[in-house]
Short mmCIF file of C-alpha atoms in Angstrom, two decimals:
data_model
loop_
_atom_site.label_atom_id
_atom_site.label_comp_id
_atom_site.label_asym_id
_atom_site.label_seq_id
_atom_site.Cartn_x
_atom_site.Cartn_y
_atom_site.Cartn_z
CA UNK A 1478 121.29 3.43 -98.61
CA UNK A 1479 118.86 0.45 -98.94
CA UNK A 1480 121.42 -1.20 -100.90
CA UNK A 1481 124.39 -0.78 -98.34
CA UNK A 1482 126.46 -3.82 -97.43
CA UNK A 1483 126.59 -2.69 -93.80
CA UNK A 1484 124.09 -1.61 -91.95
CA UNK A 1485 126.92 1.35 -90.87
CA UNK A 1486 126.21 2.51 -94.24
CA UNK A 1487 122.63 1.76 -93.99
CA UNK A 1488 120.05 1.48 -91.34
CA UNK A 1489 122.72 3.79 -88.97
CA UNK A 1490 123.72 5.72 -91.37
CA UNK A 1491 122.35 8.88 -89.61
CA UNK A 1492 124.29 7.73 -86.37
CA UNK A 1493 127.66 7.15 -88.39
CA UNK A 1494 127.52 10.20 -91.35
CA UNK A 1495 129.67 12.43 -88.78
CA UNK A 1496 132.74 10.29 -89.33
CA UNK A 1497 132.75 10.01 -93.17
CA UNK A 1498 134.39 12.62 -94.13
CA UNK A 1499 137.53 11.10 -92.07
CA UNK A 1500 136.87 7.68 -92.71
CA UNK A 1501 135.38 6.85 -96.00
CA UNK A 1502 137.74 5.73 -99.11
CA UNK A 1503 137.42 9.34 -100.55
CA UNK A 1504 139.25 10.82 -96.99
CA UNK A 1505 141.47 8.09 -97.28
CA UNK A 1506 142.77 9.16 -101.34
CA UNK A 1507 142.32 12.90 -99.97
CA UNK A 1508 144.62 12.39 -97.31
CA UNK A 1509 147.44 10.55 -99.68
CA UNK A 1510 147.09 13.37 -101.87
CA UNK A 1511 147.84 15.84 -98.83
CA UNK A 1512 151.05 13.49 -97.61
CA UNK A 1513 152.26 13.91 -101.63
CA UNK A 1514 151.67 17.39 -101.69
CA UNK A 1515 153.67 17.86 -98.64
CA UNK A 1516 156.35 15.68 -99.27
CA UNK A 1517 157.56 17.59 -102.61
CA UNK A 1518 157.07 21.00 -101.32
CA UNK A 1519 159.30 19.53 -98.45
CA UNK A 1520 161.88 18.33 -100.90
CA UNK A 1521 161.66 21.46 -102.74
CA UNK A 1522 162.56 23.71 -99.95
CA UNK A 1523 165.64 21.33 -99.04
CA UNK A 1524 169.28 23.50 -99.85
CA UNK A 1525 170.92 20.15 -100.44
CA UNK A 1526 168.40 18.73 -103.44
CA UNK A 1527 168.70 21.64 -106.09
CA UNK A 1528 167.23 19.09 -108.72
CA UNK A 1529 164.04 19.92 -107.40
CA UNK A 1530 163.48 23.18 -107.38
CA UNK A 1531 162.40 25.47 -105.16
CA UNK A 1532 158.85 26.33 -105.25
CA UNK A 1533 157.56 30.21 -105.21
CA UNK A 1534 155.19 30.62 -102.74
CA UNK A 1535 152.43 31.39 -105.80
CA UNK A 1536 153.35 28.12 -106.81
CA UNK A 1537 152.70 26.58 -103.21
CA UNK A 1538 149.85 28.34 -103.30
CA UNK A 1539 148.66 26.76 -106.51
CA UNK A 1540 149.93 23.16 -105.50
CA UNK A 1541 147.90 23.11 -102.02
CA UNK A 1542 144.71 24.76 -104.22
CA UNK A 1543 144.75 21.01 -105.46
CA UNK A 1544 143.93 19.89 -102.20
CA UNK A 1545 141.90 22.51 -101.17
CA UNK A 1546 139.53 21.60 -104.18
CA UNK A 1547 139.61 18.07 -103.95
CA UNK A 1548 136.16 16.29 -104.38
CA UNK A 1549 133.75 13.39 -105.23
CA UNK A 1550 134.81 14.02 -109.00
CA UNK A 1551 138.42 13.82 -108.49
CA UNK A 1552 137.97 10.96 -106.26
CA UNK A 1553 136.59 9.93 -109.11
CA UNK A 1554 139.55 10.36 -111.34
CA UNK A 1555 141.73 8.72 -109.49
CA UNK A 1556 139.64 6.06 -109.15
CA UNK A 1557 139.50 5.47 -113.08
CA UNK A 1558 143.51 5.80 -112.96
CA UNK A 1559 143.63 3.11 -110.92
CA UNK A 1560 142.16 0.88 -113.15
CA UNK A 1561 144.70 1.04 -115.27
CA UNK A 1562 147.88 1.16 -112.71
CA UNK A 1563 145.69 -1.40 -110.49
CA UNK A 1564 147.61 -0.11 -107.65
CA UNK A 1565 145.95 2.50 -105.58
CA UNK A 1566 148.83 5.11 -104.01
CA UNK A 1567 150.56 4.91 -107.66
CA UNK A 1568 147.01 6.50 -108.83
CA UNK A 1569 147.21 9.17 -107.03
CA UNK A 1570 151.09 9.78 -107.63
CA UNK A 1571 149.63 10.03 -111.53
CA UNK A 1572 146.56 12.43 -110.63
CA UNK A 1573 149.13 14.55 -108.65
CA UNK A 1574 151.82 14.60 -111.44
CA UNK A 1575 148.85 15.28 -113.81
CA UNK A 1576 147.71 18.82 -112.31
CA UNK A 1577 151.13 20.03 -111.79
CA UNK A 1578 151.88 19.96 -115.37
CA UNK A 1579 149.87 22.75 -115.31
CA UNK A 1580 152.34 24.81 -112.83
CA UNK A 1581 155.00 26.03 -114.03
CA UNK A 1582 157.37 26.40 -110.94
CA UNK A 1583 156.52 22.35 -110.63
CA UNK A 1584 156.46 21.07 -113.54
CA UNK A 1585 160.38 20.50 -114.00
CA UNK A 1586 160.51 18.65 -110.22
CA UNK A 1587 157.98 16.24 -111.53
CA UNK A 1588 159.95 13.08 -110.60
CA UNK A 1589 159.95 14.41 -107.05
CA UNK A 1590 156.45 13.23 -106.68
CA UNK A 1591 156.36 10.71 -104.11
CA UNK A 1592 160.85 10.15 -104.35
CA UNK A 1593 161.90 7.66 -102.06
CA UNK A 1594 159.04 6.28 -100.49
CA UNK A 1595 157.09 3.18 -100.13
CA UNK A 1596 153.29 3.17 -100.36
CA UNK A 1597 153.17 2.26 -96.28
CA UNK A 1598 155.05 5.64 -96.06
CA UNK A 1599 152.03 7.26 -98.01
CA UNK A 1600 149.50 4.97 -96.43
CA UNK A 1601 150.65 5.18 -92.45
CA UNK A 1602 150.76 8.94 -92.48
CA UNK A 1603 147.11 9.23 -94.57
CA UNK A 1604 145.93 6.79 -91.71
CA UNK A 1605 147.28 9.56 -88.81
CA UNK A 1606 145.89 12.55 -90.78
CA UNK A 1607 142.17 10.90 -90.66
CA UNK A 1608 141.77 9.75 -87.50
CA UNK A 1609 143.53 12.82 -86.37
CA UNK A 1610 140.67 14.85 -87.97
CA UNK A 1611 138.20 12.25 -86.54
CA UNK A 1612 139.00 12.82 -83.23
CA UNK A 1613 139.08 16.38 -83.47
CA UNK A 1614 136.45 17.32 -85.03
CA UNK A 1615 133.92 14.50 -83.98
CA UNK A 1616 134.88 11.95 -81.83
CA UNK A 1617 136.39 14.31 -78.47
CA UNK A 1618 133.59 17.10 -78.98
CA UNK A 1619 130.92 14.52 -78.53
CA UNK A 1620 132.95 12.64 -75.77
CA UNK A 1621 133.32 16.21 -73.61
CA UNK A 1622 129.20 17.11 -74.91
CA UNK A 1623 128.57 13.83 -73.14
CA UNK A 1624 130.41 14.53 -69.60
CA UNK A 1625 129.13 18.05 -69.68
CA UNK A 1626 125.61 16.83 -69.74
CA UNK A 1627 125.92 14.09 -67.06
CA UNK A 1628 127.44 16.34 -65.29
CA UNK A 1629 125.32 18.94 -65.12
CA UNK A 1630 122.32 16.12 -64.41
CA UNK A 1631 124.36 15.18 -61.46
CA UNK A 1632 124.71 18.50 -60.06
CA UNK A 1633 120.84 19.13 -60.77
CA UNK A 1634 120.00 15.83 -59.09
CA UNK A 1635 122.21 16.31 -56.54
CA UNK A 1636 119.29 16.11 -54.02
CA UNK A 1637 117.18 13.28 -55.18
CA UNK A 1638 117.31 10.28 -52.85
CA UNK A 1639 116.41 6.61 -53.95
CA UNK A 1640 117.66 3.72 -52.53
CA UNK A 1641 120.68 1.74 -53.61
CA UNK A 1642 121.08 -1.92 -54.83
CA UNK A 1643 124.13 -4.48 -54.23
CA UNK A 1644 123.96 -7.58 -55.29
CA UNK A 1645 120.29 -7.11 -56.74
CA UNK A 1646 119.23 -6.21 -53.03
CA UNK A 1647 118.06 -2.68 -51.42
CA UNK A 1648 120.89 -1.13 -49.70
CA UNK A 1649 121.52 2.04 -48.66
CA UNK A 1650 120.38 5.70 -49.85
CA UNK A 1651 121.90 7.52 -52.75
CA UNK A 1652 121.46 10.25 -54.46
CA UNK A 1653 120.60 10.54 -58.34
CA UNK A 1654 123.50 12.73 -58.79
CA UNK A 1655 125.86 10.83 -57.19
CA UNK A 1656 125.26 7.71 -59.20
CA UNK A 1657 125.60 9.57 -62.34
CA UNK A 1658 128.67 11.29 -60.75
CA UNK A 1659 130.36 8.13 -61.14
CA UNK A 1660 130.21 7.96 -64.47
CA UNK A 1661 131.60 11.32 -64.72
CA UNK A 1662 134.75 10.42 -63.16
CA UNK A 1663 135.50 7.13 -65.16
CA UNK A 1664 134.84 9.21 -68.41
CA UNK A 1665 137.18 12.15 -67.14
CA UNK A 1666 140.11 9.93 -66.74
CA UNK A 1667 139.38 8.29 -70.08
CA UNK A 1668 139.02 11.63 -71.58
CA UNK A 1669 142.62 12.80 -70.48
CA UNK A 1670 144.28 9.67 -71.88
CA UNK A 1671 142.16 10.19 -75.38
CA UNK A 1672 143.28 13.83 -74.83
CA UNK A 1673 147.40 12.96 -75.43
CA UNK A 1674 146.66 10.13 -77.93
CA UNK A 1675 148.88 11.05 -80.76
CA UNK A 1676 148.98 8.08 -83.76
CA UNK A 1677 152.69 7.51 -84.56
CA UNK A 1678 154.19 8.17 -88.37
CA UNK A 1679 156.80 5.55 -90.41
CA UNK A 1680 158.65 7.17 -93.00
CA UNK A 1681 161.78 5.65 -93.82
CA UNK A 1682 161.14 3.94 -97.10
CA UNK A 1683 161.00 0.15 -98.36
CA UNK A 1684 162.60 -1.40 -95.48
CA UNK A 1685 162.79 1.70 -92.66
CA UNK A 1686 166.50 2.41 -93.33
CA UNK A 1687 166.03 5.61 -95.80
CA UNK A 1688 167.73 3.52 -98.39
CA UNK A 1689 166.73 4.79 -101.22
CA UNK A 1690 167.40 8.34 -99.99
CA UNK A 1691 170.41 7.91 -99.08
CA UNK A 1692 171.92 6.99 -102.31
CA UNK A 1693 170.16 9.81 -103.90
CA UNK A 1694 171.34 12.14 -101.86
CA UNK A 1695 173.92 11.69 -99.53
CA UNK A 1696 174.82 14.07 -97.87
CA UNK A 1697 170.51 15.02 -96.67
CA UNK A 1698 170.99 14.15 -92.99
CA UNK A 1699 167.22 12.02 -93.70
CA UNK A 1700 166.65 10.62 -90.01
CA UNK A 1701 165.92 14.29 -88.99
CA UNK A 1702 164.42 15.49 -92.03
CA UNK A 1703 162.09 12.65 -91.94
CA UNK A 1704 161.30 13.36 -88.59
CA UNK A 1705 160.42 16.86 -89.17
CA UNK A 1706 158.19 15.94 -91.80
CA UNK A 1707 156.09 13.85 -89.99
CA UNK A 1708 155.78 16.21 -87.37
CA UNK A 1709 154.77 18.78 -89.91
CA UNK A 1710 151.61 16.55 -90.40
CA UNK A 1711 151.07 16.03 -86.49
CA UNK A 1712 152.48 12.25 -85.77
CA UNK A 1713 154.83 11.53 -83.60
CA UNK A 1714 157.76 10.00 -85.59
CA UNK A 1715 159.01 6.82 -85.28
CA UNK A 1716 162.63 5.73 -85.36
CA UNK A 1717 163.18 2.17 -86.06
CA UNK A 1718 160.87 0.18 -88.16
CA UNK A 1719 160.86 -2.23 -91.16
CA UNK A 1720 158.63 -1.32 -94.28
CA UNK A 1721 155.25 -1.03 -92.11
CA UNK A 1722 154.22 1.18 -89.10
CA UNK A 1723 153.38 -1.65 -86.44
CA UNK A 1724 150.17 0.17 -85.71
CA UNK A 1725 150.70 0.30 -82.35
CA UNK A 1726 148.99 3.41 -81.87
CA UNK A 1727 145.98 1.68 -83.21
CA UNK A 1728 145.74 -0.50 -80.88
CA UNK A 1729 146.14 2.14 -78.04
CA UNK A 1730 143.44 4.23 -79.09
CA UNK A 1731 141.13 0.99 -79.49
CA UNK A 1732 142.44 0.40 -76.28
CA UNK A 1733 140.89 3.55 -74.96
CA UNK A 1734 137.77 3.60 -77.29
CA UNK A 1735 137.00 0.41 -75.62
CA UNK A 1736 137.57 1.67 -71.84
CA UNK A 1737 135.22 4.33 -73.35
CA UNK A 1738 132.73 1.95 -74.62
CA UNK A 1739 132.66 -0.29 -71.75
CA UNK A 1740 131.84 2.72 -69.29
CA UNK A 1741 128.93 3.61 -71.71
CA UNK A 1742 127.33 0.05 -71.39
CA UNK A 1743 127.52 -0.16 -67.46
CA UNK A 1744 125.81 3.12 -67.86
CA UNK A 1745 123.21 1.99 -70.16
CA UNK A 1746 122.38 -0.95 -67.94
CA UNK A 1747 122.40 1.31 -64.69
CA UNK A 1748 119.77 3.27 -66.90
CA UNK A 1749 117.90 0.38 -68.16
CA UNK A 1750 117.92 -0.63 -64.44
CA UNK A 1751 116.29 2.82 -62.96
CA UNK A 1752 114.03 2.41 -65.70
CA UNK A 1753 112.71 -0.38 -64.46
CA UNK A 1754 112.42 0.59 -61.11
CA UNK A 1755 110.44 3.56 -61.69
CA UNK A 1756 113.34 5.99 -61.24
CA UNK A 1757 113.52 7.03 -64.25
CA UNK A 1758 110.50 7.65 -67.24
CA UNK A 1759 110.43 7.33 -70.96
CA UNK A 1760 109.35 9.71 -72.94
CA UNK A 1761 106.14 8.82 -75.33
CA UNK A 1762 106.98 10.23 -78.67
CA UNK A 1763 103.85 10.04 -81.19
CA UNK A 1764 104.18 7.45 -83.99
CA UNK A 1765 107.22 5.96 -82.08
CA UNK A 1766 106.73 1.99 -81.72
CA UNK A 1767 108.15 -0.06 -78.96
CA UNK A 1768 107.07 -3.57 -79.68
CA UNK A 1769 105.07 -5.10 -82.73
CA UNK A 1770 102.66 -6.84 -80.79
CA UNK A 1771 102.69 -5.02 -76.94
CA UNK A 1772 100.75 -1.81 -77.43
CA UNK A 1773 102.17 -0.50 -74.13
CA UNK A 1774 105.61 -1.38 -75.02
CA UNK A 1775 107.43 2.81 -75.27
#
């Protein structure tokens, strides 16, 4: 920790440890592995490529098990494959092809791992599958924690007079609750468009056009197979591209992370600003410092 680059890593690490297991470099080869995994059991199960056969379901169970046990010390493994491939989706093609050697309904459908596909195939869906999980598991919960508590303080305050300010001047009266009621709405509308986010999925090979499939296999009808597949993994699939996913979807959900952000730091400063007024109090915690030189400072 002393010795992190960023102070994410660092001095905030407590603040930032929720999201690692989505967002660190070992998600990211852990959520490759899944799209790999995926992809050849799909392939597998398809009535039109009998070259790679079909997988029992003790088999399937076997093949996920991979995933299901995936670690620091396979992370690991791949890592020290990819010193030698120096490429790092190819590494994990290798790890992959590696433990199903060791299953025998897989091992003659080797060359299925990753067939067809370009790394931004691999690498757009892994993307989808973490911040998915992210947003899940961390980043909504504490978004709807948040509005449940400042809601609840506005109902509880609901009473509370003090007068308002515009333009730095005393106004009107308010109530406590109301003000913070405010802030409950903005977040609520935020919260609904966070709520049907969905990141989008590319999946059509080196240049979007299923190329490579198609000469494979012909007669696979790969638009809607594709599609299906991606769906399988919870994207929303996207017809036309070239090689890359535009990221679009990205840069929605920044879009909304930032409405989010920006409604935070009005409130902060509203609260910074009853602070100073008296409105609100700190609370004193012992050993706590607020300034290095003024000893009232909380």
């Amino acid at each position: 920790m002393i010795n992190a680059l960023s102070p994410l890593d660092g001095r905030y690490l407590t603040k930032t440890e929720a999201i690692r297991p989505f967002f660190s470099e070992k998600a990211l080869i852990r959520a490759r592995l899944q799209v790999e995994i995926e992809w050849f059991l799909a392939l597998s199960s398809h009535p039109d490529i009998k070259e790679c056969k079909r997988v029992a379901a003790g088999d399937k169970k076997k093949l996920r098990s991979i995933l299901e046990r995936f670690n620091t010390k396979s992370a690991e493994e791949i890592k020290r494959i990819e010193k030698q491939t120096n490429h790092d989706v190819k590494a994990v093609e290798y790890f992959l092809k590696s433990k199903m050697k060791k299953i025998p309904g897989c091992k003659k459908s080797l060359e299925f791992v990753h067939f067809a596909l370009t790394s931004e195939d691999v690498n757009n869906l892994a993307y989808g599958i973490m911040i998915h999980g992210a947003l899940k598991e961390v980043i909504k919960p504490e978004l709807k924690s948040l509005i449940s508590k400042l809601s609840g303080l506005s109902k509880r305050w609901g009473k509370i007079e003090m007068l308002s300010l515009t333009h730095g001047q005393p106004a009107t009266p308010t109530t406590v609750g109301k003000e913070l009621a405010v802030f409950v709405e903005r977040l609520e509308r935020q919260q609904t468009w966070l709520n049907e986010f969905k990141m989008q999925g590319k999946f059509g090979g080196a240049v979007g056009n299923y190329s490579a499939h198609k000469a494979g296999y012909p007669k696979v009808k790969w638009e809607a197979f594709g599609k299906k597949f991606m769906r399988s993994l919870g994207v929303d699939p996207m017809t036309n591209t070239t090689q890359i996913n535009p990221h679009d979807d990205v840069a929605e959900l920044s879009h909304i992370m930032c409405q989010i952000d920006t409604i935070l730091i009005d409130f902060s400063r509203d609260v910074w600003m009853y602070i100073s007024r008296g409105v609100f109090g700190q609370k004193i915690i012992k050993g706590e410092v607020g300034s290095s030189t003024m000893p009232h400072k909380v």
